[in-house]
Short mmCIF file of C-alpha atoms in Angstrom, two decimals:
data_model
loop_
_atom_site.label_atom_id
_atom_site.label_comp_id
_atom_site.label_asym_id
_atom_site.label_seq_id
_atom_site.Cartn_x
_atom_site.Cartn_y
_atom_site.Cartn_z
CA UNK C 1 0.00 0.00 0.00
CA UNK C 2 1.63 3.28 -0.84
CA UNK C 3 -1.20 5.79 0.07
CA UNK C 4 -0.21 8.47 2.94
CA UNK C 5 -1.28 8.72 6.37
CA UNK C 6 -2.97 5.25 5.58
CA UNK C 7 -4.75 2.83 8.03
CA UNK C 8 -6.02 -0.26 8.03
CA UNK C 9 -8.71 -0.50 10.56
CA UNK C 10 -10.15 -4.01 11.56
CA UNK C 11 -13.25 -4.76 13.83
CA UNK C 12 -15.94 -7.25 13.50
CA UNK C 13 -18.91 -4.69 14.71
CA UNK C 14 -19.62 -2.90 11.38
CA UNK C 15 -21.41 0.49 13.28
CA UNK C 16 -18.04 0.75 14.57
CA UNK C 17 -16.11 0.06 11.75
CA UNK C 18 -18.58 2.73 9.77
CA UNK C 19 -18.19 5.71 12.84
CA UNK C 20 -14.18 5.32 13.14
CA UNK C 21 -13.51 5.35 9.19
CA UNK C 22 -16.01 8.64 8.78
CA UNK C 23 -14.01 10.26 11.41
CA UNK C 24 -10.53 9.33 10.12
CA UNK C 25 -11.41 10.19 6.28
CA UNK C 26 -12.86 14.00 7.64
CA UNK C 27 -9.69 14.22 9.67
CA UNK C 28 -7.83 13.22 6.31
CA UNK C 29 -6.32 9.70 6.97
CA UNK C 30 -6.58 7.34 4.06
CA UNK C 31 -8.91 3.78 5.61
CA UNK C 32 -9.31 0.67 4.64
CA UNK C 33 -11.79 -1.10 6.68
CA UNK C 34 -12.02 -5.12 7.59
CA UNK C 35 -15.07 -6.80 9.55
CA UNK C 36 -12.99 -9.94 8.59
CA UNK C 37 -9.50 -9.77 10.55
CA UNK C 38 -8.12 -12.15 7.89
CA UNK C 39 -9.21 -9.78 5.23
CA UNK C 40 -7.55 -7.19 6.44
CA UNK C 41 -4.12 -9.21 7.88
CA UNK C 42 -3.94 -10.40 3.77
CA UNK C 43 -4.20 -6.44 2.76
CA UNK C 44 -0.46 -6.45 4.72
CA UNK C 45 3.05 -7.24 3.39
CA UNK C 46 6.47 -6.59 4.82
CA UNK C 47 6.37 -3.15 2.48
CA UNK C 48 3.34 -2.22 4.13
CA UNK C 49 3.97 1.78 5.38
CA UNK C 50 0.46 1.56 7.48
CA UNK C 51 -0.77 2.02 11.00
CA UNK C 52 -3.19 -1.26 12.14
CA UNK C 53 -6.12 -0.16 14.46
CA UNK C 54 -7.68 -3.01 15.36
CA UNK C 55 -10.03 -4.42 18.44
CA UNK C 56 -8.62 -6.85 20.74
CA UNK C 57 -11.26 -9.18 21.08
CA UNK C 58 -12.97 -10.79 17.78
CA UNK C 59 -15.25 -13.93 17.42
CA UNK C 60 -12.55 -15.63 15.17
CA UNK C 61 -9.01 -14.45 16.29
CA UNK C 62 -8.14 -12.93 19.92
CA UNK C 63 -5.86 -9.67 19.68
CA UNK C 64 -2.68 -11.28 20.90
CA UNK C 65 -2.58 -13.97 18.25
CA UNK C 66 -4.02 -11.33 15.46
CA UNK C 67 -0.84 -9.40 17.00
CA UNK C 68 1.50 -12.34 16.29
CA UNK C 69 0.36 -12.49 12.90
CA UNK C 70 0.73 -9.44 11.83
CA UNK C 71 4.23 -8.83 13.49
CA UNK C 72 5.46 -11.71 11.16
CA UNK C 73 3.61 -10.50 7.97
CA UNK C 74 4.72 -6.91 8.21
CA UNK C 75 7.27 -6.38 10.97
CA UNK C 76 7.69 -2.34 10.90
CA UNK C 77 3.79 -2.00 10.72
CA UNK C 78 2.85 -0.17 14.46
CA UNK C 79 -0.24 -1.58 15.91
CA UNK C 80 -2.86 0.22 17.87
CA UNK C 81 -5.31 -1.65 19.66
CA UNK C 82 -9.15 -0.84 20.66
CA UNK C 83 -10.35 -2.82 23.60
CA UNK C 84 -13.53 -2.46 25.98
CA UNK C 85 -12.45 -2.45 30.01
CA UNK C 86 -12.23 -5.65 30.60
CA UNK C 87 -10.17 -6.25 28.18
CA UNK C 88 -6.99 -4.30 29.12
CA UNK C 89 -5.14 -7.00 30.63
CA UNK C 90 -4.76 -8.27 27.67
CA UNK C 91 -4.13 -4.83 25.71
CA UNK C 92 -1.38 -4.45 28.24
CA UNK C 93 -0.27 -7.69 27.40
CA UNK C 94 0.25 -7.02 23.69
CA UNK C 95 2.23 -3.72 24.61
CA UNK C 96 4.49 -6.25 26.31
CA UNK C 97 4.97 -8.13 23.05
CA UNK C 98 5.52 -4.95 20.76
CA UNK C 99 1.95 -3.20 20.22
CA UNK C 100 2.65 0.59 19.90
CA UNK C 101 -0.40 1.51 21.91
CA UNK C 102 -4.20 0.57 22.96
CA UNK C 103 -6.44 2.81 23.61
CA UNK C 104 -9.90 2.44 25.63
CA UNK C 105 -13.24 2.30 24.46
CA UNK C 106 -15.49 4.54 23.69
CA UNK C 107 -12.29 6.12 21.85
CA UNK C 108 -11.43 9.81 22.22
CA UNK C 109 -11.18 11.55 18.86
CA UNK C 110 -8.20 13.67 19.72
CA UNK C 111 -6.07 11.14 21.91
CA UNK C 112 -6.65 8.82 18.88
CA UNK C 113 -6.13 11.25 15.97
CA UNK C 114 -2.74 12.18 18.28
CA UNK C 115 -1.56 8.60 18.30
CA UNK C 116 -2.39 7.55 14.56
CA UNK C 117 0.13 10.76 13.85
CA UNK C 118 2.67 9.77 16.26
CA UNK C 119 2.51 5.42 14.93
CA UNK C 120 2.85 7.12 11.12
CA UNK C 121 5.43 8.98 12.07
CA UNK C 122 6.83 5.82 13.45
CA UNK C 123 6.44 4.10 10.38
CA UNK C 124 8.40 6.60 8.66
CA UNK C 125 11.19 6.38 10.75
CA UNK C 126 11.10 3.05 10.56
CA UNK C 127 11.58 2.91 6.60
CA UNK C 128 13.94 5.65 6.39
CA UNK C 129 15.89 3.48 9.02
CA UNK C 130 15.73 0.68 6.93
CA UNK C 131 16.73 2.24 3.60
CA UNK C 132 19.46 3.85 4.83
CA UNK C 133 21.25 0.79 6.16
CA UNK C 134 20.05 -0.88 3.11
CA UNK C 135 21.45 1.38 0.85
CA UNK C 136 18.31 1.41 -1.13
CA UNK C 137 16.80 4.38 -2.60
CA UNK C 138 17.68 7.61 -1.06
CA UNK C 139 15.33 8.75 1.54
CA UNK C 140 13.33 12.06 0.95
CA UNK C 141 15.16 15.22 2.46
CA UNK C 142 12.01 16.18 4.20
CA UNK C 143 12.04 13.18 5.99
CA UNK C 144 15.83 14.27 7.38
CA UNK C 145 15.36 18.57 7.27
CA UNK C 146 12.11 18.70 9.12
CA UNK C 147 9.58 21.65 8.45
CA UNK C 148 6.84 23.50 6.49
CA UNK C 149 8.30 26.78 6.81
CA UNK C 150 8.79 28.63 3.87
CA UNK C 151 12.58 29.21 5.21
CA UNK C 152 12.95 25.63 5.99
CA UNK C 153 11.93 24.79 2.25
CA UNK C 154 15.00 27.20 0.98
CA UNK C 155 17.46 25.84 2.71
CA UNK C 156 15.97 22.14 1.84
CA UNK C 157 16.34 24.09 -2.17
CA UNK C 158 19.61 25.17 -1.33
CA UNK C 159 20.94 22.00 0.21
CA UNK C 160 20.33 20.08 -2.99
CA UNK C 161 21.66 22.37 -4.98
CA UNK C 162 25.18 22.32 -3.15
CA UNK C 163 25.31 18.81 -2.26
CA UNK C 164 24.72 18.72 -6.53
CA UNK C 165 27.67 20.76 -6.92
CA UNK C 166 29.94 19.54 -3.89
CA UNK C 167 31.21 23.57 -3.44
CA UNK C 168 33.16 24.44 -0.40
CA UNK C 169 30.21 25.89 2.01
CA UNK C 170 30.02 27.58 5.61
CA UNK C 171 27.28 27.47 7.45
CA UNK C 172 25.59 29.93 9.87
CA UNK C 173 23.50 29.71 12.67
CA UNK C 174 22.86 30.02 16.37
CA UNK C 175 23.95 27.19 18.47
CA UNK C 176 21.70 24.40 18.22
CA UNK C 177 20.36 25.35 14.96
CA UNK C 178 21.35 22.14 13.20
CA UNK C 179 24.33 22.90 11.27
CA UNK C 180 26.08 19.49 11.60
CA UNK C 181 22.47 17.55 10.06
CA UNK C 182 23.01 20.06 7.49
CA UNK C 183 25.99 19.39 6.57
CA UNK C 184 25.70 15.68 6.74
CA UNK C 185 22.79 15.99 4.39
CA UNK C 186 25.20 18.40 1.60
CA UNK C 187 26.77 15.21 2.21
CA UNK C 188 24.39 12.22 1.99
CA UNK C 189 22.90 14.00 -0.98
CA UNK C 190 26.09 14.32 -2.97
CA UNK C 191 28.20 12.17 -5.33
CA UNK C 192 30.35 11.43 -1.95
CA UNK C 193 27.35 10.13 0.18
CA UNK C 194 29.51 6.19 -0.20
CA UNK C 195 32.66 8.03 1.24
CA UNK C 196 33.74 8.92 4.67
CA UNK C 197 31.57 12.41 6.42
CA UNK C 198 34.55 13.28 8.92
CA UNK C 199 33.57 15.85 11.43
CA UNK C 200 36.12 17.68 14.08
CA UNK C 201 34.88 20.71 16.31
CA UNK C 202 37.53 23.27 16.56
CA UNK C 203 35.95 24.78 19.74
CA UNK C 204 39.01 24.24 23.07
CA UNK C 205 41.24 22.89 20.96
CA UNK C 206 45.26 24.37 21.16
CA UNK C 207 47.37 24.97 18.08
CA UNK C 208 49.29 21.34 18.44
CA UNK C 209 46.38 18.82 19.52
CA UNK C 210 43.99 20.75 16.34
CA UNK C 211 47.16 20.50 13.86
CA UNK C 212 47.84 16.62 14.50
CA UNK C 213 43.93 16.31 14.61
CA UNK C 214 43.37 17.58 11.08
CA UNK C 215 47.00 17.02 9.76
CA UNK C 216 48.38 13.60 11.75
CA UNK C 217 51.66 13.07 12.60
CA UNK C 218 54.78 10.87 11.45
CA UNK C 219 56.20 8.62 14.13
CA UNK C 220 58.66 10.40 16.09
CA UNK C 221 57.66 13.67 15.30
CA UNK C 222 57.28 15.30 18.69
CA UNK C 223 57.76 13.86 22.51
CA UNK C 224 54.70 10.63 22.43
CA UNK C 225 54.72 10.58 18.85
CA UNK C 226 54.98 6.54 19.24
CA UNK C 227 53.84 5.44 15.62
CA UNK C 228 51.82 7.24 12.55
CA UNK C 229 48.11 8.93 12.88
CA UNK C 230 46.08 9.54 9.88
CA UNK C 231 44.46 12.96 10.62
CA UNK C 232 41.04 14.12 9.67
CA UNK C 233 41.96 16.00 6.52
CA UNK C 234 43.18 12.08 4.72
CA UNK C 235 40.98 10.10 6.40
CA UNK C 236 38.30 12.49 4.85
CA UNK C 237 39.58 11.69 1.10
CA UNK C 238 36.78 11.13 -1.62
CA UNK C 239 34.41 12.38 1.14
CA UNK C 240 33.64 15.85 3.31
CA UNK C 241 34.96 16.80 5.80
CA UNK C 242 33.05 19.36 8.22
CA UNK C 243 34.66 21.99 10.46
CA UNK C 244 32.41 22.92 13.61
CA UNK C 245 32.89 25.76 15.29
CA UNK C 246 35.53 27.40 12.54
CA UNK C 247 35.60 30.55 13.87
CA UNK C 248 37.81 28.63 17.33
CA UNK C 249 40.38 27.58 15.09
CA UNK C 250 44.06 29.17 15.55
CA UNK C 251 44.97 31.76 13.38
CA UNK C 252 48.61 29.40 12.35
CA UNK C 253 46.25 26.23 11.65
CA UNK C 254 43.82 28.66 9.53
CA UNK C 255 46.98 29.49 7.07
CA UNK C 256 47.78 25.43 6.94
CA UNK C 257 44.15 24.90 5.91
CA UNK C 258 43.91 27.83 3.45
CA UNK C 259 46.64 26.29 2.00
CA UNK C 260 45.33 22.38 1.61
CA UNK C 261 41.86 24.11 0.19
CA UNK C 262 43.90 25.78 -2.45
CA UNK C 263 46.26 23.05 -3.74
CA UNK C 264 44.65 20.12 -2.10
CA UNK C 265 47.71 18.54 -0.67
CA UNK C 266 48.49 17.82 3.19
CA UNK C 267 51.73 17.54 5.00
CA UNK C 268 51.89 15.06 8.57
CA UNK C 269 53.25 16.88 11.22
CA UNK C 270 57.11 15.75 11.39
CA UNK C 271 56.80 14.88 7.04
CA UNK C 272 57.92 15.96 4.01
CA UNK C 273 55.69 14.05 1.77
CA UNK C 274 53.10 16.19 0.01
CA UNK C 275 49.83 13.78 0.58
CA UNK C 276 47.12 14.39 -2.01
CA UNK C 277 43.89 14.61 -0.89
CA UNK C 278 40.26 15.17 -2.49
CA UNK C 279 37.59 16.35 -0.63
CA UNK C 280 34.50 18.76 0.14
CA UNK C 281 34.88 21.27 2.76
CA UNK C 282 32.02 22.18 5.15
CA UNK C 283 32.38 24.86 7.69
CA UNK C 284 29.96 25.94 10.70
CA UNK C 285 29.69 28.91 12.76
CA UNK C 286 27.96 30.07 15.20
CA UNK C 287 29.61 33.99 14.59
CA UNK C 288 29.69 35.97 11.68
CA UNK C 289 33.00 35.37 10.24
CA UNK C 290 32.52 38.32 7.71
CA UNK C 291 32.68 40.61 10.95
CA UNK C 292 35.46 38.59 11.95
CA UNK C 293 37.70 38.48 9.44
CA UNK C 294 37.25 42.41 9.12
CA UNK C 295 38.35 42.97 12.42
CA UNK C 296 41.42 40.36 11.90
CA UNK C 297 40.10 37.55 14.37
CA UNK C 298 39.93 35.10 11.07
CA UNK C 299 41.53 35.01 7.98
CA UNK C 300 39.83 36.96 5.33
CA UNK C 301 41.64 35.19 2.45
CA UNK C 302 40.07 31.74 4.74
CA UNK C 303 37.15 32.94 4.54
CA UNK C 304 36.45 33.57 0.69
CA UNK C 305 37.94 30.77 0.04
CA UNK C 306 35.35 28.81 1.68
CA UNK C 307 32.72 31.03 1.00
CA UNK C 308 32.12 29.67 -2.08
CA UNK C 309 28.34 29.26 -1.05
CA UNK C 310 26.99 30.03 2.12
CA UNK C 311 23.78 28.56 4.18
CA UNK C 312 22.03 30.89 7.23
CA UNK C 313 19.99 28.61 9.39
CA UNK C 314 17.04 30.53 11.24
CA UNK C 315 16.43 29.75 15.20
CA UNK C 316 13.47 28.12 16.35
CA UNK C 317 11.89 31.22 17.21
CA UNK C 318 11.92 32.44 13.28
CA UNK C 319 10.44 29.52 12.66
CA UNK C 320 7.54 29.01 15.02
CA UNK C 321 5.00 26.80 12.23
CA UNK C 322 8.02 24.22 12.46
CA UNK C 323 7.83 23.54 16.35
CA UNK C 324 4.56 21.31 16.81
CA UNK C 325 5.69 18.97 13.95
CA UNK C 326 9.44 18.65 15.12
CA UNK C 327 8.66 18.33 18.52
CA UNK C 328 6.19 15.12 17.48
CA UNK C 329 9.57 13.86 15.49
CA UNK C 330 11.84 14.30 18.78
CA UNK C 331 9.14 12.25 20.47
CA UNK C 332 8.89 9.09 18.04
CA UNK C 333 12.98 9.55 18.65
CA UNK C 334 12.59 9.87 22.30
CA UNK C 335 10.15 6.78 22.63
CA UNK C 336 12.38 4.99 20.62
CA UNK C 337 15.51 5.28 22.18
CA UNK C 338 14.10 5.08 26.09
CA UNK C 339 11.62 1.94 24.85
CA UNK C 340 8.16 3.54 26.33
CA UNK C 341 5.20 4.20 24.68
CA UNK C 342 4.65 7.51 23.13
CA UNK C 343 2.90 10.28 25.06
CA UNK C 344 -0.62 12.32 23.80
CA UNK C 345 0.50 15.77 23.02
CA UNK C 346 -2.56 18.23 23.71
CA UNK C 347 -3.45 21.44 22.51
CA UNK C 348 -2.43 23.59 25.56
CA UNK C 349 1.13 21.59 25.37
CA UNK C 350 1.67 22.85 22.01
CA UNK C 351 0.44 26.16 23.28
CA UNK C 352 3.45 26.16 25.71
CA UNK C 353 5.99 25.07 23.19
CA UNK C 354 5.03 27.70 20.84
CA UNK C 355 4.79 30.33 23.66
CA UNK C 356 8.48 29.52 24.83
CA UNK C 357 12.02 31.34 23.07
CA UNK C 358 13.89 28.78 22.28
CA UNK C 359 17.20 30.30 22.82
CA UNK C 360 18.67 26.63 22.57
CA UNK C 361 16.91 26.02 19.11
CA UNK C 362 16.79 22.71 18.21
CA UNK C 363 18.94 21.02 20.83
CA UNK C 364 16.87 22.65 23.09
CA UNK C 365 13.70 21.21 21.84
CA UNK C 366 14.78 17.61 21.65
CA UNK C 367 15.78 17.73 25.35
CA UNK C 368 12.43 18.76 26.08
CA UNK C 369 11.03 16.40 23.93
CA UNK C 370 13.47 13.56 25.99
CA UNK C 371 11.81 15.02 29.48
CA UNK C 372 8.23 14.67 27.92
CA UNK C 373 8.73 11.10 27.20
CA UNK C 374 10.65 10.08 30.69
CA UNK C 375 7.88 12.29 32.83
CA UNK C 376 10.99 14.19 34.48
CA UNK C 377 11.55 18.19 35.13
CA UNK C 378 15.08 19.19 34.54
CA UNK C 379 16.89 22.36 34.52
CA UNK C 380 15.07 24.89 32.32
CA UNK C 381 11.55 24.74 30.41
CA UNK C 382 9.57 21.81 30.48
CA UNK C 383 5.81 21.09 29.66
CA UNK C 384 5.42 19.96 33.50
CA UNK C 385 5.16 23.67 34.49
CA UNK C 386 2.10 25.24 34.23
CA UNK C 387 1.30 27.20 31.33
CA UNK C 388 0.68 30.36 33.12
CA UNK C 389 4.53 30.47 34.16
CA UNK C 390 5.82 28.94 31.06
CA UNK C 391 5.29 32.24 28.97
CA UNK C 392 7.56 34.84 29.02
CA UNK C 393 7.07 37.89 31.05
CA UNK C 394 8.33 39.89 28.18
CA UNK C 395 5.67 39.08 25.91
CA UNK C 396 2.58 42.40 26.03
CA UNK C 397 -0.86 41.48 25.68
CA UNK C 398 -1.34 42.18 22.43
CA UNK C 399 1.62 40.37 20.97
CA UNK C 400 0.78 37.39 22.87
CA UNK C 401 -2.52 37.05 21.82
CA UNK C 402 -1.71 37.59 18.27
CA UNK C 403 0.81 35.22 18.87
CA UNK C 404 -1.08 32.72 20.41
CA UNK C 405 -3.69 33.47 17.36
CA UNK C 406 -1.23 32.33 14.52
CA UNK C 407 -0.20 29.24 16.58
CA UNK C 408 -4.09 28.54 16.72
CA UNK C 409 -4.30 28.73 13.17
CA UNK C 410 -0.78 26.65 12.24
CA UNK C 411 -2.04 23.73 14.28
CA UNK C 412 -5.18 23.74 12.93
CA UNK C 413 -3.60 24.00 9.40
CA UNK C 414 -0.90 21.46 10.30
CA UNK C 415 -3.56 19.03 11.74
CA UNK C 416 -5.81 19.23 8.20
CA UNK C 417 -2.92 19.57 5.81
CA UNK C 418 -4.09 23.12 4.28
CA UNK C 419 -7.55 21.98 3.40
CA UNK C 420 -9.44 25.25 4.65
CA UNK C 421 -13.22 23.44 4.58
CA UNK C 422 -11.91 21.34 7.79
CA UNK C 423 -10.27 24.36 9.41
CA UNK C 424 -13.21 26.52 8.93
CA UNK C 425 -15.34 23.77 10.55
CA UNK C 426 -12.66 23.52 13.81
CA UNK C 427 -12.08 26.89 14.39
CA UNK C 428 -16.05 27.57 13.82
CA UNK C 429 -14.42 30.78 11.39
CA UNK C 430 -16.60 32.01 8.29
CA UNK C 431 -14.50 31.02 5.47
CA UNK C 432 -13.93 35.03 4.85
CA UNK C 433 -12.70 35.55 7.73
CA UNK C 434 -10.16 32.64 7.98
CA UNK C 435 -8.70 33.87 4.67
CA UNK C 436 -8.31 37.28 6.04
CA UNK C 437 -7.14 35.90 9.57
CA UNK C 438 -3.90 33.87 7.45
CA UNK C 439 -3.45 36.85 5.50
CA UNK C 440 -2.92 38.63 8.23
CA UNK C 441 -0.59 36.31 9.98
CA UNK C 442 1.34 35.47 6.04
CA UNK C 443 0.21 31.93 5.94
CA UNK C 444 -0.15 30.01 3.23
CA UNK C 445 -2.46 26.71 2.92
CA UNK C 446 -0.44 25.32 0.60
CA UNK C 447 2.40 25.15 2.66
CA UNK C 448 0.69 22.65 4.99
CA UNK C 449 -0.19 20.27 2.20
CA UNK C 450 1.76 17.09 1.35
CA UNK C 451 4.59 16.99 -0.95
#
């Protein structure tokens, strides 16, 4: 099956079979439907890139052995199960044996909608895992730079344009941004993606340990120098190699690396042999090295050399329509690595997360999305506190209710991918004034649609 944000729902009562696939196809999940669990167990293959929502408890099969079945006929396929109360020992059961979730009848439209998102997200994951270490087809760079921003799709643009052309970049952005996943994917995207991605982070390092790093050393060549080290710069040949955190680097290693990016040759520390060596160069920083190397803290002739193209990654907070669906990928992650289920994310949550600053972007947000999944508070913003004290102080009235008024109308967009019938309907707006309310906030319904 290769239809989106498809499920296959299974239950032998047909009036519940009819009321759950209404409500999925207005909410804009693709259904197939089963009465007959073998039906719908046959409708599954090991390709399958579906959610199962089935009921635990049918006159032919029982849910664990249904479970079973399925498990072996399409392994990365996350199950959800239905059952009625007395049936949750044995729901809890199956989330022993690998279920992604059960929920409880009667069914609550949101928790369910929230946990169909989070098991397709899953799924995703799941197959982009799978490729990858398959070296099958490349996976989609949406599914690796995450957003709908408008800024987000430019630098996804712009990142397949370079990795095309395999330029020398630099990269700018806050910390936390994501400069080294965007310069692994110039690099996965490229002619080099089958050669080495070499990274070294120039921050605290001193002249000598960053010069053997990047150059290596002959045996003998200074006091410990027992045998030969490869440094960064060969071991990066036929590949990339990125620098984070350029603007650290000495001002002697600078002139040793504007020389290798010019002639494309390496010395070892304590050699004489002239090493050639063919690679991209990636650099990240967190300052503006134009600034710098005007005031003589970095090499201007480094710095046009590498500037051959250049990438400026926005924070979190200039991209505020990106939070709600990266914070849903951190938690698939999170649930993932720390082996629980995955937790409902409600509408006054997301209110907090778009109401926070962000000042540690990215990095920030997966740590919160870490805490969400364990149920811990740690240093900093959490969505534990309550929402009153989670918003800044700084924020007037009137900003933060026409703040809080986009965010209303991203998740709602978000959550009906663009179609503006189903938005009018939740948000109870005349179509008129919905148009005029996304106007006014510069939002676009296509931008919420699939690709």
């Amino acid at each position: 099956m290769t239809l989106e944000n498809h499920i296959v729902l299974i239950d032998d009562e047909m009036d519940v079979v009819e009321a759950v696939s209404e409500m999925l196809e207005l909410e804009g999940f693709n259904v197939s439907s089963f009465i007959d669990p073998n039906l719908g167990l046959k409708s599954l293959n090991p390709n399958s890139k579906s959610v199962v929502l089935c009921d635990v408890r049918m006159p032919s099969i029982d849910g664990l052995t249904l479970l079973s079945l399925i498990q072996h006929r399409a392994p990365n396929v996350p199950i959800i199960l239905m059952s009625g109360h007395g049936d949750i020992p044995m729901a809890i059961e199956a989330m022993k044996l690998g279920a992604f979730d059960f929920l409880e009848k009667p069914l609550n439209t949101d928790e369910l909608i929230d946990k169909l998102n989070l098991a397709l997200a899953q799924c995703q994951h799941s197959n982009t895992t799978q490729s990858t270490d398959k070296d099958s087809p490349e996976i989609p760079i949406e599914s690796v730079i995450i957003g709908q921003s408008k800024v987000i799709e430019k630098i996804r643009q712009q990142v397949l344009v370079l990795a095309h052309t395999g330029v020398d970049t630099i990269i700018n952005g806050e910390t936390g941004t994501g400069k080294e996943i965007i310069a692994r994917s110039l690099h996965n995207f490229s002619r080099r993606k089958d050669q080495p991605f070499v990274a070294i982070n120039c921050g605290g390092m001193t002249e000598s340990i960053i010069e053997s790093e990047l150059f290596g050393h002959e045996a003998g060549s200074f006091t410990g120098a027992n045998k030969k080290r490869i440094g960064r710069l060969e071991q990066a040949h036929g590949g990339t190699l990125f620098l984070d955190e350029i603007e650290s680097m000495p001002i002697a290693i600078q002139i040793k690396l504007l020389r290798v990016l010019q002639e494309r040759v390496i010395e070892r520390v304590g050699g004489n042999t002239l090493i050639p060596i063919d690679i991209t160069v990636i650099a990240a920083s967190k300052a503006d090295l134009a600034r710098l190397s005007e005031s003589g803290e970095f090499r201007a002739d480094l710095f046009y050399r590498l500037n051959v193209a250049s990438l400026h990654l926005p924070s979190l907070q200039q991209r505020k329509e990106d939070i709600q669906l990266l914070f849903r990928h951190f938690v698939i992650q999170a649930s993932q690595k720390y082996k629980t289920r995955p937790c409902t994310i409600y509408s006054e949550q997301i209110q907090q997360l778009c109401c926070h600053h962000w000042p540690g972007n990215l990095r920030e947000l997966r740590n919160v999305a870490d805490r969400f999944v364990l149920g811990i508070v740690g240093d900093g913003f959490d969505l534990q506190t309550p929402i009153s004290e989670s918003c800044s102080d700084e924020f007037d009235f009137e900003k933060l209710m026409e703040q809080y008024e986009r965010d209303v109308l991203t998740e709602a967009l978000v959550e009906t991918l663009g179609n503006i019938n189903e938005v009018s309907a939740k948000l109870n707006l005349p179509r008129k004034t919905l148009y005029r309310k996304m106007k006014k906030h510069q939002l676009d319904k296509e931008d919420f649609k699939t690709q």
